[in-house]
XYZ file of C-alpha atoms in Angstrom:
692
model
C 66.515 -46.243 -74.312
C 63.390 -45.203 -72.423
C 63.796 -45.925 -68.722
C 61.249 -47.570 -66.480
C 59.600 -45.275 -63.932
C 58.932 -46.451 -60.399
C 55.226 -46.135 -59.661
C 55.367 -44.109 -56.421
C 58.428 -41.877 -56.676
C 57.374 -38.574 -55.099
C 59.872 -36.089 -56.526
C 58.507 -32.533 -56.900
C 60.573 -30.671 -59.455
C 61.149 -27.193 -60.337
C 61.895 -26.064 -63.626
C 67.749 3.473 -64.550
C 63.998 2.647 -64.793
C 61.235 5.124 -65.119
C 59.333 3.324 -62.398
C 62.289 2.731 -60.039
C 62.361 3.973 -56.490
C 64.541 6.975 -55.691
C 68.280 6.308 -55.574
C 70.222 6.620 -52.354
C 73.641 8.138 -51.768
C 75.051 4.634 -51.302
C 73.895 3.656 -54.753
C 75.498 6.575 -56.523
C 78.873 5.597 -55.121
C 78.581 1.940 -56.101
C 81.541 0.691 -58.113
C 81.283 -0.666 -61.628
C 82.708 -3.927 -60.258
C 79.597 -4.391 -58.112
C 77.361 -3.817 -61.131
C 79.373 -6.364 -63.085
C 79.094 -9.034 -60.399
C 75.398 -8.296 -59.957
C 74.922 -8.938 -63.672
C 76.203 -12.490 -63.235
C 72.623 -13.392 -62.298
C 70.422 -10.361 -62.937
C 71.005 -9.206 -66.519
C 69.804 -5.608 -67.059
C 70.744 -5.740 -70.747
C 67.984 -8.307 -71.356
C 65.232 -6.098 -69.900
C 62.794 -3.949 -71.857
C 62.939 -0.697 -69.931
C 60.232 0.829 -72.111
C 57.643 -1.627 -70.759
C 55.641 -0.758 -67.661
C 56.576 -3.153 -64.829
C 53.177 -2.591 -63.266
C 51.174 -3.775 -66.284
C 53.549 -6.185 -68.068
C 56.299 -7.226 -65.724
C 57.305 -10.305 -67.717
C 58.034 -8.110 -70.744
C 59.741 -5.491 -68.587
C 62.114 -8.034 -67.042
C 62.701 -10.156 -70.157
C 61.635 -8.249 -73.266
C 64.999 -7.937 -75.009
C 65.903 -11.520 -74.180
C 62.576 -12.803 -75.537
C 63.070 -10.862 -78.771
C 66.650 -12.013 -79.325
C 66.363 -15.655 -78.239
C 63.908 -17.507 -80.476
C 63.508 -21.209 -79.828
C 66.432 -23.049 -81.476
C 65.451 -25.430 -84.247
C 66.453 -28.457 -82.159
C 64.359 -27.459 -79.139
C 60.661 -27.142 -78.362
C 61.277 -24.373 -75.843
C 64.156 -22.160 -74.763
C 64.446 -20.963 -71.181
C 67.026 -19.698 -68.713
C 67.422 -23.297 -67.605
C 68.035 -24.355 -71.198
C 70.788 -21.753 -71.482
C 72.564 -23.451 -68.606
C 71.805 -26.911 -69.997
C 73.420 -25.976 -73.310
C 76.572 -24.846 -71.519
C 76.558 -28.016 -69.457
C 76.274 -30.139 -72.584
C 79.282 -28.369 -74.087
C 81.239 -28.929 -70.865
C 80.234 -32.585 -70.758
C 81.215 -33.002 -74.391
C 84.714 -31.801 -73.576
C 84.915 -34.225 -70.653
C 83.720 -37.287 -72.565
C 85.836 -36.426 -75.599
C 88.870 -36.389 -73.329
C 87.792 -39.696 -71.805
C 87.070 -41.122 -75.260
C 90.518 -40.113 -76.516
C 92.211 -41.592 -73.463
C 90.361 -44.868 -73.979
C 91.248 -44.942 -77.679
C 94.927 -44.291 -76.921
C 95.015 -46.948 -74.256
C 95.833 -44.338 -71.646
C 95.205 -45.078 -67.994
C 91.902 -43.491 -66.965
C 89.761 -43.533 -63.860
C 86.865 -45.956 -63.721
C 84.237 -43.254 -64.325
C 86.172 -41.781 -67.254
C 86.713 -45.207 -68.817
C 83.042 -46.095 -68.458
C 81.762 -42.826 -69.876
C 84.400 -42.697 -72.604
C 83.550 -46.174 -73.873
C 79.810 -45.481 -73.766
C 80.303 -42.242 -75.701
C 82.469 -43.963 -78.305
C 79.750 -46.556 -78.856
C 77.108 -43.860 -79.298
C 79.186 -41.846 -81.736
C 80.054 -44.862 -83.912
C 77.492 -44.019 -86.586
C 78.928 -46.416 -89.157
C 78.413 -49.418 -86.894
C 74.976 -48.250 -85.696
C 73.699 -47.596 -89.230
C 74.980 -50.939 -90.467
C 73.237 -52.756 -87.627
C 69.756 -51.402 -88.419
C 67.205 -53.380 -86.411
C 69.632 -56.235 -85.685
C 70.204 -55.216 -82.027
C 66.527 -56.009 -81.385
C 66.674 -59.494 -82.914
C 66.959 -61.351 -79.626
C 64.105 -59.470 -77.984
C 61.907 -59.787 -81.070
C 62.523 -63.541 -81.026
C 61.361 -63.660 -77.406
C 58.147 -61.915 -78.395
C 57.608 -64.185 -81.392
C 58.037 -67.143 -79.041
C 55.035 -66.117 -76.940
C 52.720 -69.032 -77.778
C 51.057 -69.711 -74.437
C 49.063 -67.241 -72.384
C 50.679 -68.635 -69.232
C 54.028 -67.279 -70.450
C 52.859 -63.657 -70.725
C 53.615 -62.663 -67.077
C 57.180 -63.950 -67.372
C 57.713 -62.078 -70.636
C 56.423 -58.859 -69.083
C 58.797 -59.412 -66.175
C 61.703 -59.862 -68.565
C 61.008 -56.535 -70.244
C 60.495 -54.715 -66.953
C 63.861 -56.028 -65.781
C 65.348 -54.551 -68.969
C 64.034 -51.049 -68.359
C 61.099 -51.354 -70.764
C 57.669 -50.939 -69.185
C 54.787 -52.484 -71.153
C 51.374 -52.650 -69.462
C 52.391 -51.452 -65.977
C 55.306 -50.229 -63.898
C 57.146 -52.146 -61.187
C 59.939 -51.181 -58.806
C 61.007 -50.841 -55.203
C 60.604 -47.663 -53.184
C 59.893 -46.497 -49.652
C 56.622 -47.502 -48.060
C 54.789 -44.177 -47.989
C 53.191 -45.022 -44.632
C 56.262 -46.617 -43.061
C 59.244 -44.890 -44.618
C 61.891 -46.829 -42.698
C 61.389 -49.758 -45.077
C 61.304 -50.449 -48.801
C 58.411 -52.284 -50.433
C 57.534 -53.452 -53.930
C 55.418 -50.980 -55.890
C 53.059 -51.600 -58.817
C 51.591 -48.736 -60.827
C 49.545 -48.069 -63.944
C 51.342 -47.579 -67.253
C 51.770 -49.073 -70.686
C 50.684 -46.084 -72.789
C 52.543 -44.744 -75.809
C 50.912 -41.302 -75.821
C 51.823 -38.772 -73.108
C 48.667 -39.180 -71.028
C 45.424 -41.151 -70.847
C 43.413 -38.104 -71.983
C 45.094 -38.278 -75.402
C 43.153 -41.520 -75.885
C 39.870 -40.364 -74.378
C 39.313 -36.724 -75.352
C 37.204 -36.166 -78.458
C 38.174 -32.634 -79.506
C 39.468 -32.224 -83.041
C 43.080 -31.554 -82.022
C 43.284 -34.713 -79.914
C 41.620 -36.857 -82.589
C 44.200 -35.597 -85.083
C 47.063 -36.516 -82.757
C 45.591 -40.004 -82.282
C 45.467 -40.504 -86.032
C 49.070 -39.308 -86.317
C 50.065 -41.633 -83.499
C 48.474 -44.605 -85.229
C 50.381 -43.752 -88.404
C 53.571 -43.441 -86.349
C 53.083 -46.898 -84.822
C 52.588 -48.334 -88.301
C 55.728 -46.616 -89.586
C 57.836 -48.009 -86.739
C 56.488 -51.522 -87.266
C 57.388 -51.368 -90.966
C 60.960 -50.596 -89.906
C 60.905 -53.942 -88.096
C 60.140 -55.630 -91.415
C 56.357 -55.776 -91.531
C 54.515 -54.948 -94.738
C 52.749 -51.558 -94.746
C 49.356 -53.277 -94.787
C 50.164 -55.537 -91.845
C 51.735 -52.651 -89.942
C 48.645 -50.488 -90.417
C 46.423 -53.293 -89.143
C 48.685 -53.812 -86.144
C 48.698 -50.082 -85.382
C 44.914 -50.262 -85.016
C 45.394 -53.119 -82.541
C 47.964 -51.136 -80.530
C 45.748 -48.075 -80.306
C 42.732 -50.139 -79.240
C 44.703 -51.993 -76.576
C 46.242 -48.801 -75.176
C 42.865 -47.047 -75.226
C 41.473 -49.792 -73.026
C 44.383 -49.265 -70.617
C 43.771 -45.516 -70.697
C 40.118 -45.960 -69.722
C 41.236 -47.898 -66.651
C 43.900 -45.356 -65.688
C 43.574 -42.586 -63.133
C 43.924 -39.035 -64.424
C 46.981 -36.949 -63.597
C 44.846 -34.915 -61.208
C 43.680 -38.055 -59.389
C 47.274 -39.279 -59.176
C 48.179 -36.144 -57.224
C 46.340 -37.559 -54.215
C 48.885 -39.839 -52.501
C 46.152 -41.607 -50.532
C 44.435 -42.623 -53.781
C 47.565 -44.487 -54.907
C 48.303 -46.341 -51.681
C 46.855 -49.835 -51.288
C 49.006 -52.187 -49.235
C 48.352 -55.886 -49.903
C 50.104 -59.230 -49.582
C 50.467 -61.729 -52.420
C 47.008 -63.146 -51.748
C 45.579 -59.640 -51.878
C 47.346 -58.932 -55.158
C 46.051 -62.203 -56.556
C 42.540 -61.197 -55.507
C 42.831 -57.852 -57.317
C 44.241 -59.452 -60.470
C 43.403 -63.177 -60.293
C 44.092 -63.928 -63.954
C 47.846 -63.258 -63.545
C 50.393 -65.776 -62.286
C 52.263 -63.275 -60.143
C 54.815 -65.808 -58.913
C 56.000 -66.320 -62.484
C 56.165 -62.574 -62.982
C 58.304 -62.026 -59.886
C 60.564 -64.945 -60.717
C 61.135 -63.351 -64.107
C 62.126 -59.963 -62.683
C 64.522 -61.732 -60.328
C 62.654 -61.656 -57.027
C 60.946 -64.176 -54.822
C 57.371 -62.998 -54.377
C 57.581 -60.043 -51.943
C 55.586 -60.241 -48.732
C 53.766 -56.953 -49.316
C 53.052 -54.613 -52.203
C 51.659 -51.209 -52.774
C 49.226 -51.593 -55.662
C 48.861 -47.992 -56.723
C 45.700 -48.319 -58.799
C 43.787 -51.549 -58.073
C 41.061 -50.935 -60.671
C 43.722 -50.547 -63.357
C 45.313 -53.864 -62.397
C 41.949 -55.586 -62.328
C 41.352 -54.459 -65.912
C 44.913 -55.243 -67.005
C 44.532 -58.770 -65.630
C 41.298 -59.256 -67.577
C 43.115 -58.104 -70.691
C 45.971 -60.526 -70.071
C 43.401 -63.311 -69.903
C 41.207 -62.213 -72.799
C 43.143 -60.213 -75.412
C 44.410 -62.523 -78.184
C 48.070 -63.491 -77.856
C 48.721 -62.167 -81.358
C 47.615 -58.742 -80.147
C 49.968 -58.958 -77.173
C 52.847 -59.849 -79.493
C 52.012 -56.796 -81.598
C 51.805 -54.538 -78.551
C 55.114 -55.807 -77.157
C 56.887 -55.321 -80.502
C 55.648 -51.739 -80.493
C 56.677 -51.122 -76.879
C 60.128 -52.526 -77.602
C 60.817 -50.505 -80.734
C 59.421 -47.312 -79.213
C 61.694 -47.661 -76.173
C 64.766 -48.557 -78.223
C 64.366 -46.249 -81.230
C 66.718 -43.496 -80.072
C 69.600 -46.009 -79.773
C 69.128 -47.527 -83.227
C 69.911 -46.495 -86.808
C 68.718 -43.242 -88.363
C 65.419 -44.557 -89.853
C 64.273 -45.424 -86.314
C 65.636 -42.211 -84.813
C 64.034 -40.069 -87.513
C 60.641 -41.766 -87.262
C 60.692 -41.491 -83.476
C 61.545 -37.786 -83.670
C 58.941 -37.103 -86.357
C 56.173 -37.940 -83.904
C 57.541 -37.291 -80.416
C 59.614 -34.277 -81.359
C 57.852 -32.607 -84.269
C 54.162 -33.500 -83.850
C 53.872 -33.538 -80.054
C 56.362 -30.777 -79.213
C 56.788 -28.753 -82.425
C 60.563 -29.203 -82.552
C 61.870 -28.499 -86.044
C 65.148 -30.404 -86.107
C 66.726 -33.383 -84.422
C 69.467 -32.472 -81.954
C 73.058 -33.153 -83.046
C 74.108 -36.692 -82.332
C 76.602 -35.756 -79.628
C 73.882 -34.035 -77.593
C 71.568 -37.019 -77.877
C 74.296 -39.441 -76.854
C 75.259 -37.331 -73.840
C 71.619 -37.160 -72.758
C 71.399 -40.948 -73.004
C 74.583 -41.411 -70.978
C 73.385 -38.988 -68.308
C 70.169 -40.974 -67.984
C 71.927 -44.345 -67.941
C 75.126 -43.792 -65.915
C 74.654 -40.219 -64.772
C 76.665 -40.499 -61.578
C 79.762 -41.600 -63.504
C 79.312 -38.612 -65.791
C 78.554 -36.435 -62.773
C 81.738 -37.504 -61.016
C 83.772 -36.109 -63.919
C 81.629 -32.970 -64.068
C 81.910 -32.147 -60.369
C 85.656 -32.728 -60.262
C 86.249 -30.139 -62.961
C 83.418 -27.630 -62.714
C 81.944 -27.468 -59.203
C 83.887 -25.712 -56.455
C 83.177 -25.684 -52.707
C 82.334 -21.967 -52.676
C 78.997 -22.502 -54.428
C 77.964 -25.134 -51.895
C 78.869 -22.891 -48.944
C 76.908 -19.939 -50.350
C 73.911 -22.114 -51.220
C 73.838 -23.583 -47.710
C 73.861 -20.065 -46.280
C 70.855 -19.209 -48.440
C 69.093 -22.389 -47.323
C 69.635 -21.460 -43.670
C 68.072 -18.028 -44.186
C 65.166 -19.464 -46.171
C 64.422 -22.068 -43.504
C 64.550 -19.298 -40.889
C 62.136 -17.233 -42.992
C 59.792 -20.217 -43.257
C 59.982 -20.688 -39.486
C 58.940 -17.057 -38.999
C 56.166 -17.412 -41.572
C 54.705 -20.472 -39.851
C 54.814 -18.677 -36.519
C 52.925 -15.701 -37.964
C 50.121 -17.662 -39.651
C 46.762 -16.396 -38.440
C 44.782 -19.313 -39.865
C 46.779 -22.160 -38.263
C 46.381 -23.311 -34.653
C 49.390 -23.657 -32.296
C 49.257 -27.464 -32.224
C 49.456 -27.758 -36.007
C 52.146 -25.065 -36.125
C 54.238 -27.170 -33.766
C 53.976 -30.136 -36.143
C 54.816 -27.923 -39.117
C 57.926 -26.632 -37.346
C 58.917 -30.171 -36.463
C 58.740 -31.088 -40.126
C 60.642 -27.961 -41.157
C 63.435 -28.730 -38.708
C 63.887 -32.240 -40.105
C 64.045 -31.271 -43.803
C 67.325 -32.633 -45.188
C 69.247 -30.531 -47.717
C 71.538 -32.008 -50.371
C 73.610 -29.706 -52.544
C 75.907 -30.373 -55.478
C 76.535 -34.105 -55.619
C 76.255 -37.335 -53.585
C 78.632 -38.045 -50.729
C 79.198 -41.503 -52.201
C 79.338 -42.164 -55.937
C 77.427 -45.076 -57.417
C 79.512 -48.188 -58.021
C 79.247 -49.226 -61.679
C 81.913 -51.944 -61.500
C 79.322 -54.655 -62.251
C 78.183 -52.890 -65.434
C 79.777 -53.974 -68.700
C 80.145 -51.246 -71.342
C 81.127 -52.346 -74.844
C 82.423 -49.777 -77.328
C 80.875 -51.797 -80.147
C 77.267 -51.938 -78.902
C 75.419 -48.685 -78.184
C 71.989 -50.294 -77.800
C 73.540 -53.126 -75.814
C 75.106 -50.618 -73.441
C 71.783 -48.887 -72.868
C 70.071 -52.235 -72.307
C 72.706 -53.425 -69.838
C 72.659 -50.076 -68.024
C 68.878 -50.326 -67.628
C 69.189 -53.898 -66.361
C 71.914 -52.806 -63.932
C 69.722 -50.009 -62.594
C 66.733 -52.336 -62.233
C 68.800 -54.860 -60.260
C 70.211 -52.066 -58.092
C 66.673 -50.928 -57.336
C 65.425 -54.426 -56.493
C 68.389 -54.990 -54.180
C 66.987 -52.351 -51.828
C 64.136 -54.640 -50.796
C 64.649 -55.783 -47.215
C 67.592 -53.452 -46.675
C 68.023 -50.160 -44.814
C 66.885 -46.904 -46.390
C 69.634 -45.355 -48.504
C 69.415 -41.749 -47.380
C 72.415 -40.812 -49.469
C 70.701 -41.684 -52.755
C 70.012 -38.931 -55.274
C 67.100 -38.806 -57.731
C 68.928 -36.478 -60.136
C 72.431 -36.477 -61.580
C 74.905 -33.697 -60.666
C 74.889 -31.949 -64.092
C 71.076 -31.656 -64.030
C 69.729 -28.103 -64.211
C 66.816 -28.667 -61.852
C 65.963 -29.351 -58.209
C 63.418 -31.445 -56.326
C 61.696 -32.190 -53.047
C 61.154 -35.836 -52.050
C 58.249 -36.213 -49.622
C 59.071 -39.676 -48.253
C 62.671 -38.652 -47.539
C 61.602 -35.148 -46.451
C 64.559 -33.777 -48.371
C 65.249 -31.118 -50.966
C 68.035 -31.616 -53.482
C 69.927 -29.083 -55.599
C 72.352 -30.596 -58.131
C 75.549 -28.794 -59.100
C 74.116 -28.060 -62.541
C 71.601 -25.518 -61.240
C 74.121 -23.513 -59.191
C 75.613 -21.384 -61.968
C 74.838 -18.200 -63.939
C 72.382 -16.904 -64.889
C 70.660 -18.779 -62.057
C 73.248 -18.385 -59.292
C 76.757 -17.084 -58.625
C 78.700 -16.790 -55.384
C 79.780 -13.228 -56.245
C 76.407 -11.988 -57.452
C 74.266 -9.441 -55.660
C 72.261 -11.138 -52.908
C 68.995 -9.681 -54.214
C 69.596 -11.394 -57.557
C 70.628 -14.708 -56.003
C 67.639 -14.747 -53.653
C 65.195 -13.750 -56.395
C 66.452 -16.531 -58.618
C 67.899 -19.568 -56.846
C 66.583 -18.405 -53.469
C 63.045 -18.560 -54.822
C 63.839 -22.044 -56.154
C 64.996 -23.138 -52.700
C 61.856 -21.607 -51.216
C 59.789 -23.356 -53.886
C 61.193 -26.785 -53.003
C 60.821 -26.121 -49.282
C 57.195 -25.075 -49.795
C 56.557 -28.425 -51.497
C 56.899 -29.951 -48.030
C 53.743 -28.009 -47.143
C 51.772 -27.875 -50.406
C 48.545 -29.804 -50.986
C 50.470 -33.071 -51.468
C 53.511 -32.538 -49.279
C 51.483 -31.425 -46.278
C 50.012 -34.947 -46.096
C 53.446 -36.334 -45.122
C 54.837 -35.903 -41.616
C 58.339 -35.050 -40.414
C 59.490 -38.643 -40.938
C 58.131 -38.683 -44.491
C 55.156 -40.867 -43.624
C 51.785 -40.402 -45.285
C 50.111 -39.439 -42.022
C 47.928 -36.479 -41.106
C 49.313 -33.973 -38.611
C 46.601 -31.363 -39.175
C 43.623 -30.493 -37.023
C 40.326 -30.666 -38.958
C 39.890 -26.892 -38.678
C 43.393 -26.177 -39.991
C 42.925 -28.603 -42.859
C 39.660 -26.893 -43.815
C 41.305 -23.467 -43.696
C 44.221 -24.689 -45.823
C 42.021 -26.327 -48.457
C 39.909 -23.170 -48.756
C 43.074 -21.273 -49.664
C 44.113 -23.969 -52.120
C 40.730 -23.618 -53.816
C 41.421 -19.915 -54.376
C 44.754 -20.781 -56.018
C 43.067 -23.365 -58.244
C 40.411 -20.879 -59.348
C 42.963 -18.173 -60.101
C 44.909 -20.446 -62.438
C 41.817 -22.050 -63.967
C 40.964 -18.606 -65.336
C 44.281 -18.225 -67.208
C 44.189 -19.026 -70.945
C 47.735 -19.263 -72.358
C 46.733 -20.360 -75.878
C 43.658 -20.762 -78.099
C 41.028 -21.346 -75.450
C 43.145 -23.861 -73.512
C 43.105 -23.043 -69.797
C 45.663 -23.899 -67.159
C 44.367 -26.826 -65.098
C 44.262 -25.366 -61.598
C 43.954 -28.762 -59.895
C 46.803 -30.346 -61.862
C 49.138 -27.409 -61.181
C 48.012 -26.587 -57.623
C 51.083 -27.959 -55.855
C 53.530 -26.135 -58.102
C 51.515 -22.918 -57.949
C 51.437 -23.052 -54.146
C 55.202 -23.619 -54.163
C 55.796 -20.725 -56.575
C 53.884 -18.251 -54.422
C 55.175 -19.567 -51.111
C 58.739 -19.878 -52.352
C 58.782 -16.319 -53.657
C 57.388 -14.834 -50.448
C 59.767 -16.828 -48.257
C 62.782 -15.940 -50.411
C 61.932 -12.234 -50.128
C 61.719 -12.524 -46.358
C 65.030 -14.426 -46.333
C 66.656 -11.692 -48.419
C 65.702 -9.143 -45.793
C 67.295 -11.374 -43.141
C 70.446 -11.655 -45.240
C 70.454 -7.893 -45.783
C 70.675 -7.318 -42.037
C 73.639 -9.652 -41.706
C 75.433 -8.611 -44.896
C 74.089 -5.330 -46.313
C 73.887 -4.944 -50.085
C 73.843 -1.689 -52.091
C 70.469 0.024 -51.977
C 70.550 0.455 -55.741
C 72.284 -1.218 -58.666
C 71.581 -0.264 -62.282
C 68.766 1.970 -61.082
C 66.999 -0.878 -59.289
C 66.305 -1.088 -55.563
C 66.965 -4.257 -53.585
C 63.333 -5.364 -53.818
C 63.165 -4.515 -57.519
C 66.322 -6.507 -58.235
C 64.822 -9.430 -56.359
C 61.640 -9.431 -58.436
C 63.446 -8.857 -61.746
C 65.801 -11.760 -61.006
C 62.793 -13.942 -60.240
C 61.148 -13.060 -63.549
C 64.387 -13.592 -65.450
C 64.689 -17.088 -63.989
C 61.486 -17.938 -65.885
C 62.271 -16.247 -69.185
C 61.112 -18.570 -71.909
C 60.050 -18.865 -75.508
C 57.981 -21.936 -76.321
C 56.477 -23.493 -79.424
C 52.663 -23.732 -79.543
C 52.712 -27.536 -79.725
C 54.938 -27.766 -76.665
C 52.722 -25.309 -74.791
C 49.666 -27.464 -75.512
C 51.545 -30.558 -74.357
C 52.596 -28.777 -71.170
C 49.068 -27.635 -70.398
C 47.780 -31.182 -70.845
C 50.419 -33.088 -68.901
C 52.727 -30.886 -66.833
C 52.029 -29.954 -63.198
C 53.930 -26.692 -63.736
C 52.161 -23.651 -65.171
C 53.743 -21.974 -68.219
C 56.701 -19.799 -67.220
C 55.069 -16.448 -67.905
C 52.290 -17.220 -65.450
C 54.697 -18.578 -62.861
C 55.804 -14.951 -62.706
C 52.627 -12.935 -63.176
C 50.173 -15.036 -61.146
C 52.150 -15.060 -57.870
C 52.921 -11.342 -58.158
C 49.194 -10.594 -58.417
C 48.926 -11.894 -54.836
C 51.892 -9.903 -53.466
C 51.458 -6.307 -52.255
C 55.245 -6.281 -51.808
C 55.664 -6.265 -55.582
C 53.290 -3.365 -56.197
C 55.041 -1.423 -53.444
C 58.500 -2.148 -54.857
C 57.569 -0.599 -58.203
C 55.284 2.091 -56.734
C 52.393 0.898 -58.898
C 49.418 3.294 -58.757
C 45.985 1.789 -58.185
C 44.902 2.202 -61.808
C 47.936 0.216 -63.081
C 48.440 -2.157 -60.185
C 48.768 -5.863 -61.047
C 47.405 -6.744 -57.608
C 44.150 -8.615 -57.312
C 41.535 -7.003 -55.060
C 42.200 -7.835 -51.424
C 39.222 -10.205 -51.211
C 40.516 -12.210 -54.205
C 44.135 -12.616 -53.114
C 45.502 -15.698 -51.436
C 48.270 -16.070 -48.887
C 49.099 -19.568 -47.675
C 52.752 -19.634 -46.636
């Protein structure tokens, strides 16, 4: 079931050569064992050695892999991270199958295994799920049908929010961005069924077509709830009109990147003034809270409009909208007609995916989202050893040292601001592998006979766990990703970077791999997340995670001028059919890509002094191996529909340009491959940018 999103969660996620330098005597004596361990991360067999690294480095580093790894039918893209995710899914399947068998045999199992095993059994019970059809939604549909008085709408919204379904807006508890030692209630815009507000507002032919397909999809889903086709089509028009009105009141994704624009601290009277048509006390009573003393209302103009809609839109239209929101959120946990209809739009139309994933993969993904720390506990116990954590921490230490040196060398930053930057750097917390304390799921009931019920109860459990933070101390041991996740993130209000166990494995990382490969791949990821602390969003938060300026006006001006260069560079890139990268939307990730790569290279040189690596492996110098490993970390094939979706909604640039665009600003790359001026990928000196 679709999970509710807290409105202000600031997690910044990742996702012999003709041109080689001359070999040294050390290289010629290198053992085949060293080459084999190097290939655990850097894979020379996937390169296209006939391509010129100076003119097409992405093809040079990845050409054979790109040619031999088309996007699988059940995916919209296929990347190095997806390779690892597929292996993780297979490993998790073995774990839950073992837990499922133990539960079926009545064998004694640990709490996590019993929980996960029962959940998996419920999800794999196709006979029961197919027989149930829409029946699992009967109780919630009856609640919606019972909405007869406008005064009851806030309480009904609160009920759904407390169940992990987020019609109209989002609500949760998170750190106060300007006083991070406390939690406060957070309200944020939401309620849309399409990926972004611009899907409702843009008038180009492609977007109009998607809107028409979306309207047909809404109608199809409503017919599965028992409505006649005619009534469902009429109601789909109502849903689209209501959501379009919400979209017009919503901030764009670019505007949402400004943390100041989404911070408006008010008390209950202030909230009532923003949205006077809503009985907020009834809403909060419904979610299970007394009215909090203070709130962050992320987008006041949105809530003003939403309140007018709650007062003026006919109740019949609200019942229609809520039925749609319910079935859209629940579809993946229901019988195959719902699953297939949901996939036909979200998977095939929006992302270009050809086939639905096998059931076991979908169930595991649901379990990871619902009770991921229970699943992660099993995963870590079997698959994650202490050696990976030790090696990763060593890399982090070198990368933080490299960042310290970089800050000290900045010509454009004054000493006072440098001192604040170093203070922030020194307080960055690093989490690797898995939490120190596993989440306690003892209050969560999992029933082998109710897959949808399990997802609903898990969402309610998570909502209650989140609300319980209000008034309590900050939980600095909390993780925003589960251990099997193949990703990483930086959290600005915690001033922490987090690397789950799932990302610390080949072809992204290996404890025995060549350092150049590890630093080019996972090292650049660590540098990327660290740079997020100082990108155009992260730099607005101080060492304690507070949204508070620590920049002199002159330094801020110098920084923003450099950011503008980055934005312009990416604005000029056209990945598909006249669709440009949005330089403002992707600025933070692009800054982190460039900064992370430069810092990781500097850290590699520090590591090389302490623990020298062979000068050459497979005909590649240390610097060349570093850059090839970086490019291989972003190898990707992607369907056109998914690429369009990414360009419209994702703050990350497409993978190919996460490689080529940073390298065009790095003389170190051109030097590593001895690129002559006429074939150099470098931008002219007056067009390059260097921030961190």
